[in-house]
Amino acid sequence: MESHAEDKFVADNVETGAKFKIFLPKATSVSQENSCHVICRRFFICILIVAVVFLSLIIYAIYYYVSKLPNVCHSKECLRSAAAFKQNMDLNVDPCEDFYSYVCGNWADDHPRPERHGTHSWYNERQTKVYRIIRGHLDTNVTQADPKPVAQAKFMYRACLGKAYRKHYGYTAVRRFLKELDLPVIPTLLNNSEITNQEYEFDWISSVAKIQRKLGLNVLLGFTFEPDHRDQNRNRLTLEYDYSPEEFEFPTYEWDKGRRKANQNRRPPSTLNSGKTEGTGEHESEDDKELRVLARAFARLVGLINTDIKTDEIRDKMSFLAEEFKKFQNSLPKKQNLEDDSDDIVYYTVEQLQNATDAHIKPKKPYPIWQRYVDVLFADHPDVQPSNDEQLQLTSENVKTFGKLIDVISNQPLPLIELYIWKTVASFLVDHKFNKAVSEEDCAQVVHKLMGLAVSYTIADRDFLERTKPRVEQMVTNIRTEFDQMILETDWMDAYTKYASLEKSKVMKSLIGFPEWVLDVGKLEKHYRGFQISPTHHLQNWINALEALNAEWLRTWRVDNSRMWDADPTEVNAYNFINRNVIVIPIAIIQYPFYHLGLEALNYGALGETLGHEITHGFDNEGRDYDKDGNEERWWSNDTIHEYDKRAKCLEELYSSFFVPEANAFLNGTLTLGENIADHGGLREALRAYRAYVKRNGPEPVLPGFNDFTHEQLFFISYAIL
């Protein structure tokens, strides 16, 4: 077996060797070919590596170059801001010498001042834009989609514009309304100048209370509701004396037309009147001139309201009315305007006020007035009338003046008191009946004043609530954070005052945009439930609206006002109500160029400074007197007040040293102290808040065309342009 196996093994190897020999030359050829492929492959790999390295170097170089290029903002907001800034700036001015002219030197060229405006700025230009938008909404047709108050606002606007109808409609509404106010259509003295109090009954107290209740017009006596100085969570009825001598020329269409006609009919000077020109008032005394103009005013009022009376036939009686009116007006006590009456606050019940008033009457005799006034005032709302033991909030100066007023009135003929009240109310109504320039803008503003929230509905939108409002709220938070930090960093406030200031800052409320309930149609209609508006009767609309507004005011005077919008959402402004510790930022100011500027550097320089300004007002020379609840209280330590006053005095002197060539006078730093403190504080807070924003979010893109400007320089440019 083994021999056989060996033979087979040898035979196989011989055969294999033979095969190997046969195949050997081919193997050598393949090896050479593979070697060539290897060399080519290696060469290709080398080239590829070199190419990759070279390409990487190119990419890196490009990346390095691009990374060094500024990241430019190309949003429409950035482009608009950049273009406007370039257009407004005067680059020929050295910003270190006159920064304002450098930033705004060319602004007036593209923004001419309207003739009706004494001054011009972005504020009134944007306000005009808001009114234009409002006018556009009011000018559209009423649709089924319009809430009832919005439709009523449109009807009121159209009625206001109906000049032809207004003229032919006459003064029916005026005559009817005078009677509702217990006033005659014609003054009683005009028909009977000898009438006495024994022959004539006139409840003047009831009349002035009705005028206040229906028109909101103060005549002799006035009232309002104010937060209690000791407790801002409750309101108190405040009575006040109102002395407002009116000018003797009424700027109405009819009166103005008659005045022009009278001027045209004047006779030329006569050589026989010792140099005095009849009818022109030349060389006459100021008193005589006032009486002449007042007599003409009475003639026009009587003639307009009573068309069947020929004023030429009663001209002498008009002079008599003017003289009597002037005598009565001159006998009234003058109102004392105190710069700060907060230390003059007193609290009286109605009975106590009556006793204090009677004490000033000579000879001393009771003259019941206040209970009657309050009863008539709340006749339609007895459920909210102050109780007998409820205290009213007054000033001691007003209490003294009330006594002087009643002392005068108690010795005057009732027909003369009636004349004074009649003239005040009649001129108020007639002035509105015929305005000399009834334009679309005028009518839009009338509607806006009477139905402001219905008008606000047309510009309010949910997109603002969802997108813009949260961003502005965050900005308020950021700025308040920096304000708090500045408080902590002060070295002149003691720990107690710092803590109290931080507490006030913490609870300060911010109302932004508009009351959200305005978008709730049901709530909006409930708010205007008392309005009766006609598409044609403008004067009646005006009266109805005033009545409804005053009725709502009386009905809700006890309601908590801590979240109440005292500011108009369509106002291009911002407010701090220090007696409520609330700042209000209306939607109208959250527009270009105050916001939506493209970069946060610009937004913080514009709107951000405004927010800081209002926050700082809560701690300025007036705001510091109100605590975190809005109560007037001394809540700073004496040492801190002393240190604060020293620094405030420095700022006051600084601004008093500024000379204004246009006015040829120095600024009064005392009068502007509160605003100057708010400006300085607001600007610092906004800048700090922006720096903190950059730390959190990184640097911002560059504004197009402003590559050479830092973002902080852009911050100051956006601030200066306002």
XYZ file of C-alpha atoms in Angstrom:
722
model
C 0.000 0.000 0.000
C 2.754 2.436 0.858
C 4.630 1.803 -2.392
C 1.549 2.408 -4.404
C 0.958 5.719 -2.562
C 4.477 6.913 -3.113
C 4.277 6.139 -6.805
C 1.102 8.169 -7.054
C 2.662 11.081 -5.153
C 5.686 11.135 -7.489
C 3.546 10.892 -10.548
C 1.366 13.763 -9.335
C 4.349 15.951 -8.606
C 5.853 15.266 -11.984
C 2.636 16.209 -13.596
C 2.326 19.297 -11.462
C 5.837 20.316 -12.198
C 5.199 19.939 -15.848
C 2.170 22.129 -15.543
C 4.117 24.636 -13.511
C 6.813 24.837 -16.123
C 4.284 25.372 -18.813
C 2.589 28.194 -16.857
C 5.700 29.933 -15.552
C 6.276 32.433 -18.347
C 2.690 33.774 -18.051
C 3.085 34.412 -14.328
C 6.065 36.682 -14.934
C 4.058 38.830 -17.391
C 1.192 39.326 -14.924
C 3.584 40.405 -12.203
C 5.028 43.121 -14.346
C 1.603 44.343 -15.304
C 0.472 44.460 -11.671
C 3.542 46.419 -10.746
C 2.651 49.019 -13.359
C -0.859 49.294 -12.013
C 0.442 49.761 -8.516
C 2.733 52.550 -9.616
C -0.092 54.281 -11.499
C -2.421 53.893 -8.581
C 0.103 55.358 -6.186
C 0.767 58.222 -8.520
C -2.962 58.913 -8.811
C -3.353 58.803 -5.058
C -0.524 61.264 -4.650
C -2.087 63.610 -7.152
C -5.461 63.227 -5.433
C -3.946 63.977 -2.062
C -2.199 67.039 -3.425
C -5.458 68.176 -5.059
C -7.427 67.655 -1.856
C -4.845 69.534 0.148
C -4.789 72.322 -2.402
C -8.587 72.456 -2.544
C -8.752 72.440 1.252
C -6.355 75.339 1.352
C -8.531 77.215 -1.133
C -11.695 76.448 0.849
C -10.021 77.471 4.075
C -8.765 80.657 2.470
C -12.259 81.427 1.193
C -13.789 80.608 4.563
C -11.209 82.714 6.331
C -11.887 85.603 3.978
C -15.651 85.254 4.216
C -15.514 84.899 7.986
C -13.750 88.214 8.133
C -16.516 89.872 6.092
C -19.291 91.512 8.163
C -22.609 89.695 8.518
C -24.915 92.263 6.914
C -28.625 92.418 7.763
C -30.714 92.512 4.580
C -34.207 92.405 6.105
C -36.654 95.045 4.921
C -36.584 96.605 8.391
C -32.791 96.961 8.288
C -32.853 98.348 4.763
C -35.515 100.894 5.742
C -33.603 102.009 8.835
C -30.314 102.267 6.961
C -31.845 104.321 4.153
C -33.632 106.642 6.582
C -30.539 107.164 8.720
C -28.418 107.990 5.678
C -31.061 110.402 4.422
C -31.357 112.191 7.763
C -27.666 112.458 8.656
C -25.457 115.425 7.883
C -22.012 113.867 7.558
C -20.400 117.293 7.254
C -21.024 117.881 10.958
C -18.539 116.689 13.550
C -20.534 114.317 15.807
C -18.260 115.187 18.714
C -19.293 118.837 18.407
C -22.999 118.521 17.559
C -24.240 114.953 17.635
C -27.874 115.895 17.101
C -27.162 117.833 13.893
C -24.901 115.015 12.730
C -27.752 112.515 13.097
C -30.757 114.692 12.215
C -29.325 117.588 10.204
C -31.291 116.738 7.048
C -34.454 115.450 8.708
C -36.440 118.667 8.372
C -35.784 118.813 4.619
C -37.772 115.628 4.054
C -40.256 116.199 6.863
C -41.609 119.755 6.539
C -43.603 121.045 9.475
C -47.364 121.135 8.825
C -48.810 124.631 9.082
C -51.146 123.674 11.907
C -48.289 122.355 14.077
C -46.095 124.656 16.139
C -43.379 122.016 16.343
C -42.646 118.905 14.349
C -41.077 115.576 15.234
C -41.417 111.871 14.643
C -44.017 111.837 17.410
C -46.577 114.097 15.743
C -45.701 112.755 12.295
C -46.503 109.217 13.420
C -49.600 110.516 15.225
C -50.784 112.037 11.963
C -50.240 108.673 10.315
C -52.331 106.947 12.987
C -55.144 109.465 12.491
C -54.913 108.893 8.750
C -55.306 105.145 9.263
C -58.238 105.740 11.592
C -59.813 108.087 9.074
C -59.410 105.431 6.393
C -61.280 102.893 8.525
C -64.037 105.355 9.403
C -64.459 106.258 5.751
C -65.308 102.690 4.702
C -68.853 101.372 4.363
C -70.494 99.676 7.304
C -70.480 95.892 6.928
C -72.211 93.065 8.766
C -68.828 92.045 10.150
C -68.467 95.372 11.989
C -69.248 95.261 15.713
C -72.058 97.653 16.572
C -69.751 100.262 18.197
C -67.505 100.298 15.104
C -70.552 100.828 12.882
C -71.703 103.623 15.209
C -68.285 105.257 14.981
C -68.580 105.252 11.187
C -72.089 106.754 11.396
C -70.836 109.473 13.742
C -68.016 110.294 11.339
C -70.410 110.628 8.392
C -72.829 112.777 10.362
C -69.962 115.073 11.333
C -69.021 115.512 7.671
C -72.591 116.259 6.622
C -72.072 120.034 6.389
C -75.186 120.759 4.349
C -77.410 118.815 6.714
C -75.727 120.372 9.741
C -76.518 123.826 8.429
C -80.150 123.144 7.596
C -80.813 121.019 10.651
C -80.659 124.180 12.758
C -80.397 124.333 16.515
C -83.313 122.158 17.512
C -81.006 119.918 19.539
C -79.445 122.915 21.290
C -82.839 124.322 22.284
C -84.099 120.948 23.483
C -80.970 120.275 25.469
C -80.972 123.672 27.181
C -84.420 122.833 28.536
C -83.161 119.464 29.814
C -80.556 121.377 31.799
C -83.195 123.629 33.420
C -82.061 126.547 31.267
C -84.260 128.800 29.124
C -83.855 129.072 25.372
C -83.474 132.839 25.830
C -81.827 134.329 28.952
C -84.486 135.607 31.332
C -82.756 138.989 31.683
C -83.237 139.569 27.967
C -87.011 139.786 28.395
C -87.154 141.194 31.898
C -84.164 143.028 33.296
C -86.021 144.080 36.464
C -87.010 140.614 37.660
C -86.102 139.791 41.281
C -85.412 136.603 43.182
C -88.853 136.775 44.767
C -90.452 136.714 41.321
C -88.193 134.086 39.758
C -87.306 130.527 40.684
C -84.112 128.993 39.368
C -82.373 126.017 40.954
C -78.847 126.769 39.812
C -77.385 123.955 41.918
C -79.515 121.387 40.101
C -78.660 122.976 36.757
C -74.870 122.847 37.172
C -75.101 119.278 38.521
C -77.086 118.202 35.444
C -74.599 119.949 33.165
C -71.794 118.004 34.795
C -73.737 114.739 34.708
C -74.725 115.025 31.053
C -71.921 117.010 29.406
C -69.024 116.561 31.792
C -68.697 120.355 31.800
C -67.676 122.177 34.974
C -69.615 125.395 35.547
C -68.771 127.083 38.850
C -68.655 123.711 40.595
C -66.816 120.670 39.361
C -66.115 117.135 40.423
C -63.959 114.188 39.520
C -62.929 110.837 40.948
C -59.389 110.348 42.146
C -57.546 107.559 43.930
C -57.394 108.208 47.637
C -54.030 109.780 48.454
C -53.828 107.496 51.479
C -55.035 104.321 49.767
C -54.739 104.014 46.000
C -56.956 100.910 45.994
C -60.056 103.040 46.449
C -61.435 106.063 44.652
C -62.915 109.134 46.257
C -65.234 111.809 44.986
C -63.352 115.087 44.648
C -65.146 118.413 44.437
C -63.428 121.454 43.035
C -64.120 125.052 42.161
C -63.931 125.863 38.487
C -63.279 129.398 37.350
C -62.537 129.518 33.651
C -63.133 132.959 32.156
C -63.670 132.344 28.472
C -62.386 134.359 25.594
C -64.981 136.648 24.134
C -64.759 135.499 20.545
C -66.157 132.088 19.757
C -64.270 130.322 16.922
C -67.344 128.975 15.186
C -68.322 129.010 11.548
C -71.421 131.175 12.010
C -69.808 133.565 14.485
C -66.730 133.979 12.330
C -68.841 134.631 9.242
C -70.804 137.306 11.084
C -67.627 138.916 12.375
C -66.210 139.181 8.857
C -69.443 140.736 7.657
C -69.393 143.265 10.502
C -65.827 144.225 9.646
C -66.786 144.842 6.026
C -69.691 147.116 6.989
C -67.730 149.442 9.228
C -68.026 153.080 8.335
C -64.891 155.086 7.561
C -63.534 157.324 10.318
C -65.470 160.537 10.845
C -63.822 163.925 11.310
C -66.546 164.924 13.755
C -66.008 162.376 16.539
C -62.892 163.798 18.183
C -60.676 161.184 16.611
C -62.580 158.147 17.910
C -63.795 155.758 15.277
C -67.289 154.461 15.902
C -67.566 150.719 15.807
C -63.896 149.951 15.402
C -62.845 150.167 19.011
C -59.947 152.472 18.215
C -58.719 154.305 21.335
C -61.243 152.476 23.524
C -60.170 150.916 26.801
C -59.586 147.205 27.163
C -62.699 146.907 29.333
C -64.845 148.675 26.730
C -63.417 146.464 24.009
C -64.215 143.335 25.995
C -67.762 144.510 26.595
C -68.274 145.320 22.910
C -66.996 141.945 21.779
C -68.976 140.177 24.495
C -72.168 141.977 23.445
C -71.626 140.860 19.856
C -71.050 137.332 21.082
C -74.334 137.365 22.998
C -76.104 138.698 19.925
C -74.757 135.895 17.765
C -75.588 133.217 20.338
C -79.138 134.437 20.831
C -79.645 134.897 17.094
C -78.337 131.447 16.172
C -80.348 129.564 18.770
C -83.502 131.646 18.225
C -83.782 132.413 14.525
C -87.020 134.383 14.930
C -85.198 137.064 16.939
C -83.685 139.993 15.059
C -80.536 140.841 16.973
C -80.339 144.340 15.461
C -83.529 145.232 17.329
C -82.141 144.110 20.694
C -78.592 145.393 20.363
C -78.943 147.647 23.417
C -80.116 144.684 25.467
C -77.050 142.750 24.348
C -74.855 145.492 25.795
C -76.797 145.244 29.037
C -76.302 141.467 29.139
C -72.584 141.900 28.494
C -72.211 144.401 31.336
C -74.130 142.238 33.801
C -72.224 139.131 32.792
C -68.886 140.894 33.194
C -69.823 142.214 36.631
C -70.786 138.755 37.791
C -67.652 137.194 36.378
C -65.417 139.789 38.036
C -67.080 139.120 41.392
C -66.167 135.432 41.367
C -63.185 134.342 43.455
C -60.087 133.524 41.473
C -58.887 129.950 41.431
C -55.578 129.297 43.150
C -53.324 127.015 41.121
C -50.952 125.344 43.515
C -47.859 123.690 42.083
C -48.217 120.842 44.541
C -51.422 120.555 46.527
C -50.658 117.086 47.892
C -49.925 118.563 51.332
C -53.237 120.438 51.186
C -55.517 117.358 51.145
C -58.447 117.301 53.582
C -61.299 114.823 54.041
C -64.892 115.951 54.698
C -68.289 114.335 54.652
C -70.940 116.227 52.688
C -72.345 117.617 55.935
C -68.916 118.706 57.169
C -68.218 120.393 53.843
C -71.532 122.231 54.095
C -70.649 123.496 57.565
C -67.190 124.605 56.388
C -68.752 126.426 53.436
C -71.361 128.163 55.571
C -68.625 129.385 57.915
C -67.229 131.579 55.132
C -70.522 133.262 54.228
C -71.115 136.834 55.412
C -73.428 137.382 57.159
C -73.285 133.850 58.447
C -76.372 132.051 57.230
C -76.865 128.520 55.934
C -76.900 128.120 52.182
C -77.620 124.413 51.473
C -75.754 123.337 48.381
C -73.676 120.176 48.632
C -76.262 117.509 49.425
C -78.456 118.859 46.645
C -75.525 118.851 44.212
C -74.529 115.258 45.024
C -78.152 114.028 44.890
C -78.699 115.431 41.393
C -75.275 114.261 40.246
C -76.087 110.643 41.155
C -79.802 110.795 40.334
C -79.443 108.029 37.736
C -77.027 105.960 39.844
C -78.144 106.180 43.489
C -76.550 102.794 44.246
C -73.039 104.267 43.893
C -73.734 107.635 45.533
C -71.441 108.439 48.474
C -73.100 107.684 51.795
C -73.669 110.350 54.428
C -70.643 109.261 56.433
C -68.369 108.747 53.426
C -65.578 111.286 53.168
C -64.860 113.351 50.081
C -61.293 114.236 49.121
C -60.657 117.971 48.778
C -58.021 120.618 49.271
C -58.284 123.167 52.056
C -57.791 125.879 49.425
C -60.870 124.673 47.547
C -62.907 124.586 50.752
C -62.061 128.252 51.390
C -62.863 129.147 47.796
C -66.235 127.367 47.990
C -67.128 129.616 50.897
C -66.137 132.735 48.946
C -68.096 131.519 45.909
C -71.297 130.881 47.837
C -70.866 134.205 49.632
C -70.877 135.902 46.205
C -73.697 133.847 44.704
C -75.991 134.188 47.722
C -76.038 137.941 47.146
C -76.608 137.817 43.364
C -79.929 137.867 41.489
C -80.892 134.407 40.256
C -81.448 135.656 36.674
C -77.828 136.829 36.608
C -76.577 133.423 37.802
C -78.744 131.861 35.110
C -77.224 134.179 32.484
C -73.695 133.109 33.407
C -74.566 129.427 33.226
C -76.611 129.871 30.023
C -73.822 131.645 28.197
C -71.233 129.005 29.203
C -73.387 126.074 28.067
C -74.788 127.762 24.942
C -71.353 128.712 23.660
C -70.084 125.197 24.419
C -72.847 123.652 22.306
C -72.777 126.232 19.519
C -69.006 126.051 19.188
C -69.329 122.372 18.438
C -72.326 122.818 16.181
C -70.475 124.929 13.643
C -66.741 124.487 13.523
C -65.034 126.811 11.085
C -62.923 124.044 9.529
C -64.888 120.812 9.496
C -62.443 118.550 7.708
C -62.124 114.784 7.554
C -59.282 115.006 10.057
C -61.363 117.138 12.434
C -64.271 114.694 12.319
C -61.996 111.698 12.750
C -60.576 113.285 15.891
C -64.070 114.024 17.241
C -65.058 110.373 16.816
C -61.727 109.286 18.224
C -62.240 111.343 21.387
C -65.803 110.122 21.936
C -65.422 106.475 20.884
C -61.720 105.853 21.322
C -61.904 102.122 22.078
C -64.226 101.459 19.138
C -61.677 103.242 16.974
C -58.877 101.244 18.606
C -60.643 98.055 17.517
C -59.888 98.959 13.910
C -56.119 99.011 14.493
C -55.869 96.282 17.141
C -55.005 92.795 15.933
C -54.163 89.405 17.392
C -50.921 89.217 15.442
C -49.605 92.021 17.642
C -50.608 90.073 20.745
C -48.905 86.908 19.528
C -45.736 88.315 17.958
C -44.863 91.847 19.004
C -46.248 92.168 22.522
C -44.186 89.283 24.000
C -40.997 90.822 22.591
C -41.794 94.237 24.066
C -42.678 92.630 27.395
C -39.299 90.902 27.363
C -37.634 94.232 26.630
C -39.415 95.754 29.640
C -38.166 92.880 31.790
C -34.603 93.274 30.528
C -34.568 97.017 31.158
C -36.123 96.648 34.595
C -33.434 94.072 35.438
C -30.756 96.642 34.607
C -32.589 99.312 36.578
C -32.619 97.008 39.599
C -28.917 96.327 39.153
C -28.216 100.061 39.036
C -30.087 100.421 42.329
C -27.887 97.752 43.879
C -24.740 99.442 42.571
C -25.508 102.881 44.041
C -23.265 103.918 46.894
C -25.487 106.717 48.179
C -28.679 104.732 48.940
C -28.938 102.891 52.224
C -30.028 99.256 52.407
C -33.574 100.097 53.520
C -34.218 102.452 50.589
C -32.622 100.033 48.125
C -34.910 97.247 49.283
C -38.010 99.459 49.098
C -37.030 100.661 45.605
C -36.512 97.103 44.378
C -39.917 96.163 45.766
C -41.555 99.048 43.918
C -39.803 98.083 40.701
C -40.863 94.460 41.131
C -44.598 95.206 41.420
C -44.666 97.975 38.802
C -47.269 96.953 36.214
C -46.817 97.416 32.482
C -49.767 97.691 30.093
C -48.622 97.213 26.511
C -50.472 97.730 23.240
C -54.185 97.901 23.982
C -56.756 96.342 26.344
C -57.156 92.814 25.018
C -60.861 92.796 25.797
C -61.341 95.313 22.960
C -61.105 92.382 20.527
C -63.988 90.679 22.337
C -67.019 91.961 20.422
C -69.402 91.188 23.278
C -67.373 93.187 25.793
C -66.885 96.048 23.340
C -70.628 96.277 22.696
C -71.323 96.160 26.430
C -68.898 99.050 26.944
C -70.853 101.199 24.456
C -74.316 99.925 25.390
C -75.626 103.400 26.195
C -74.667 105.004 22.874
C -77.429 106.164 20.537
C -75.905 107.276 17.228
C -77.635 108.645 14.127
C -76.088 108.717 10.622
C -77.267 112.322 10.189
C -77.740 114.227 13.489
C -74.193 115.178 14.398
C -74.893 117.495 17.330
C -77.354 115.045 18.862
C -74.760 112.287 18.414
C -72.224 114.406 20.238
C -74.602 115.109 23.123
C -75.690 111.459 23.333
C -72.075 110.295 23.397
C -71.147 112.728 26.168
C -74.146 111.628 28.221
C -73.294 107.951 27.765
C -69.631 108.451 28.643
C -70.438 110.416 31.781
C -73.087 107.891 32.815
C -70.531 105.083 32.511
C -68.018 107.168 34.431
C -70.464 107.700 37.293
C -71.633 104.094 37.283
C -68.142 102.610 37.541
C -66.334 105.120 39.725
C -65.946 102.618 42.556
C -64.442 99.923 40.317
C -60.817 98.952 40.991
C -58.667 100.797 38.453
C -55.380 98.992 38.991
C -55.523 97.410 35.524
C -57.490 100.192 33.874
C -56.223 101.760 30.670
C -56.133 105.475 31.390
C -54.179 106.052 28.173
C -55.475 105.987 24.624
C -54.059 103.012 22.641
C -53.890 105.214 19.531
C -51.686 107.814 21.231
C -48.063 108.005 20.078
C -46.694 108.373 23.573
C -45.912 106.450 26.746
C -46.959 107.075 30.339
C -46.185 106.389 33.973
C -49.168 106.759 36.303
C -47.217 107.218 39.505
C -50.325 107.103 41.702
C -50.959 103.551 40.440
C -47.362 102.425 39.802
C -48.273 101.531 36.229
C -46.532 102.256 32.933
C -48.568 102.239 29.726
C -47.064 101.713 26.270
C -49.818 102.178 23.640
C -49.748 100.207 20.399
C -49.429 103.467 18.438
C -45.866 104.041 19.639
C -44.798 100.468 18.893
C -44.174 101.321 15.254
C -41.309 102.614 13.132
C -39.135 104.547 13.994
C -39.674 103.591 17.646
C -39.699 99.852 16.984
C -39.379 97.321 14.145
C -36.019 98.870 13.219
C -34.359 95.604 12.211
C -31.647 95.383 14.870
C -32.050 95.212 18.627
C -29.365 97.885 18.920
C -31.792 100.237 17.207
C -34.898 98.975 19.024
C -33.237 99.431 22.416
C -31.998 102.905 21.463
C -35.490 103.995 20.462
C -38.334 102.182 22.239
C -36.005 100.747 24.868
C -34.985 104.202 26.041
C -38.672 105.160 26.182
C -39.424 102.161 28.386
C -36.514 103.020 30.669
C -37.668 106.639 30.728
C -41.111 105.652 32.015
C -39.736 103.195 34.574
C -37.398 105.903 35.893
C -40.304 108.349 36.283
C -41.464 106.172 39.151
C -38.307 107.210 41.015
C -37.740 110.797 39.850
C -38.193 113.894 42.002
C -41.974 113.383 41.971
C -42.282 109.619 41.602
C -40.143 109.021 44.681
C -43.015 110.435 46.768
C -45.259 107.482 45.826
C -44.707 104.007 47.214
C -45.085 100.634 45.482
C -48.879 100.795 45.831
C -49.078 104.324 44.456
C -49.832 105.874 47.823
C -48.309 109.250 48.518
C -45.923 108.449 51.313
C -42.424 109.192 52.529
C -40.768 105.812 51.949
C -37.120 106.867 51.450
C -34.787 107.438 54.381
C -33.765 111.018 55.158
C -30.120 110.322 54.361
C -30.996 108.908 50.941
C -33.266 111.866 50.185
C -30.430 114.231 51.086
C -28.001 112.443 48.759
C -30.596 112.279 45.988
C -31.331 115.995 46.241
C -27.633 116.832 45.933
C -27.376 114.913 42.679
C -30.670 116.298 41.408
C -29.427 119.825 42.112
C -26.350 119.133 40.005
C -28.518 118.013 37.074
C -30.790 121.006 37.534
C -27.850 123.431 37.369
C -26.417 121.652 34.336
C -29.571 122.115 32.281
C -30.067 125.671 33.505
C -26.682 126.494 31.972
C -27.840 125.551 28.459
C -28.608 128.550 26.258
C -31.164 128.289 23.447
C -30.326 130.863 20.739
C -33.716 130.495 19.017
C -35.487 131.555 22.213
C -32.685 133.860 23.373
C -33.004 132.327 26.823
C -31.538 129.713 29.128
C -33.368 126.505 29.911
C -35.110 126.196 33.248
C -33.584 123.097 34.767
C -36.002 123.201 37.688
C -39.080 122.839 35.486
C -37.563 120.030 33.425
C -35.892 118.152 36.273
C -38.252 115.172 36.252
C -37.931 114.685 32.505
C -34.158 115.092 32.616
C -33.837 112.470 35.333
C -36.022 110.100 33.322
C -34.016 110.755 30.144
C -30.670 110.067 31.775
C -31.881 107.008 33.636
C -33.783 105.571 30.691
C -30.822 105.886 28.338
C -28.406 104.182 30.735
C -30.836 101.355 31.457
C -31.527 100.728 27.766
C -27.808 100.653 26.888
C -27.026 98.239 29.707
C -29.945 96.050 28.676
C -28.669 95.932 25.095
C -25.183 94.967 26.236
C -26.710 92.157 28.281
C -28.701 91.092 25.211
C -25.494 90.800 23.159
C -23.844 88.715 25.878
C -26.757 86.290 25.789
C -27.294 86.149 22.039
C -23.989 87.105 20.460
C -23.171 90.027 18.154
C -25.784 91.284 15.715
C -25.450 91.676 11.940
C -24.221 94.945 10.495
C -26.637 97.593 9.278
C -26.202 98.030 5.491
C -23.973 100.992 4.710
C -22.869 101.336 8.345
C -19.906 98.942 8.367
C -17.731 101.548 10.085
C -20.175 102.028 12.965
C -20.297 99.940 16.105
C -23.654 98.700 17.303
C -23.478 100.977 20.326
C -22.994 103.938 18.011
C -26.092 102.790 16.120
C -27.882 102.612 19.479
C -27.212 106.307 20.082
C -28.150 107.236 16.511
C -31.565 105.588 16.878
C -32.021 107.423 20.180
C -31.021 110.813 18.781
C -33.260 110.595 15.736
C -36.361 110.705 17.904
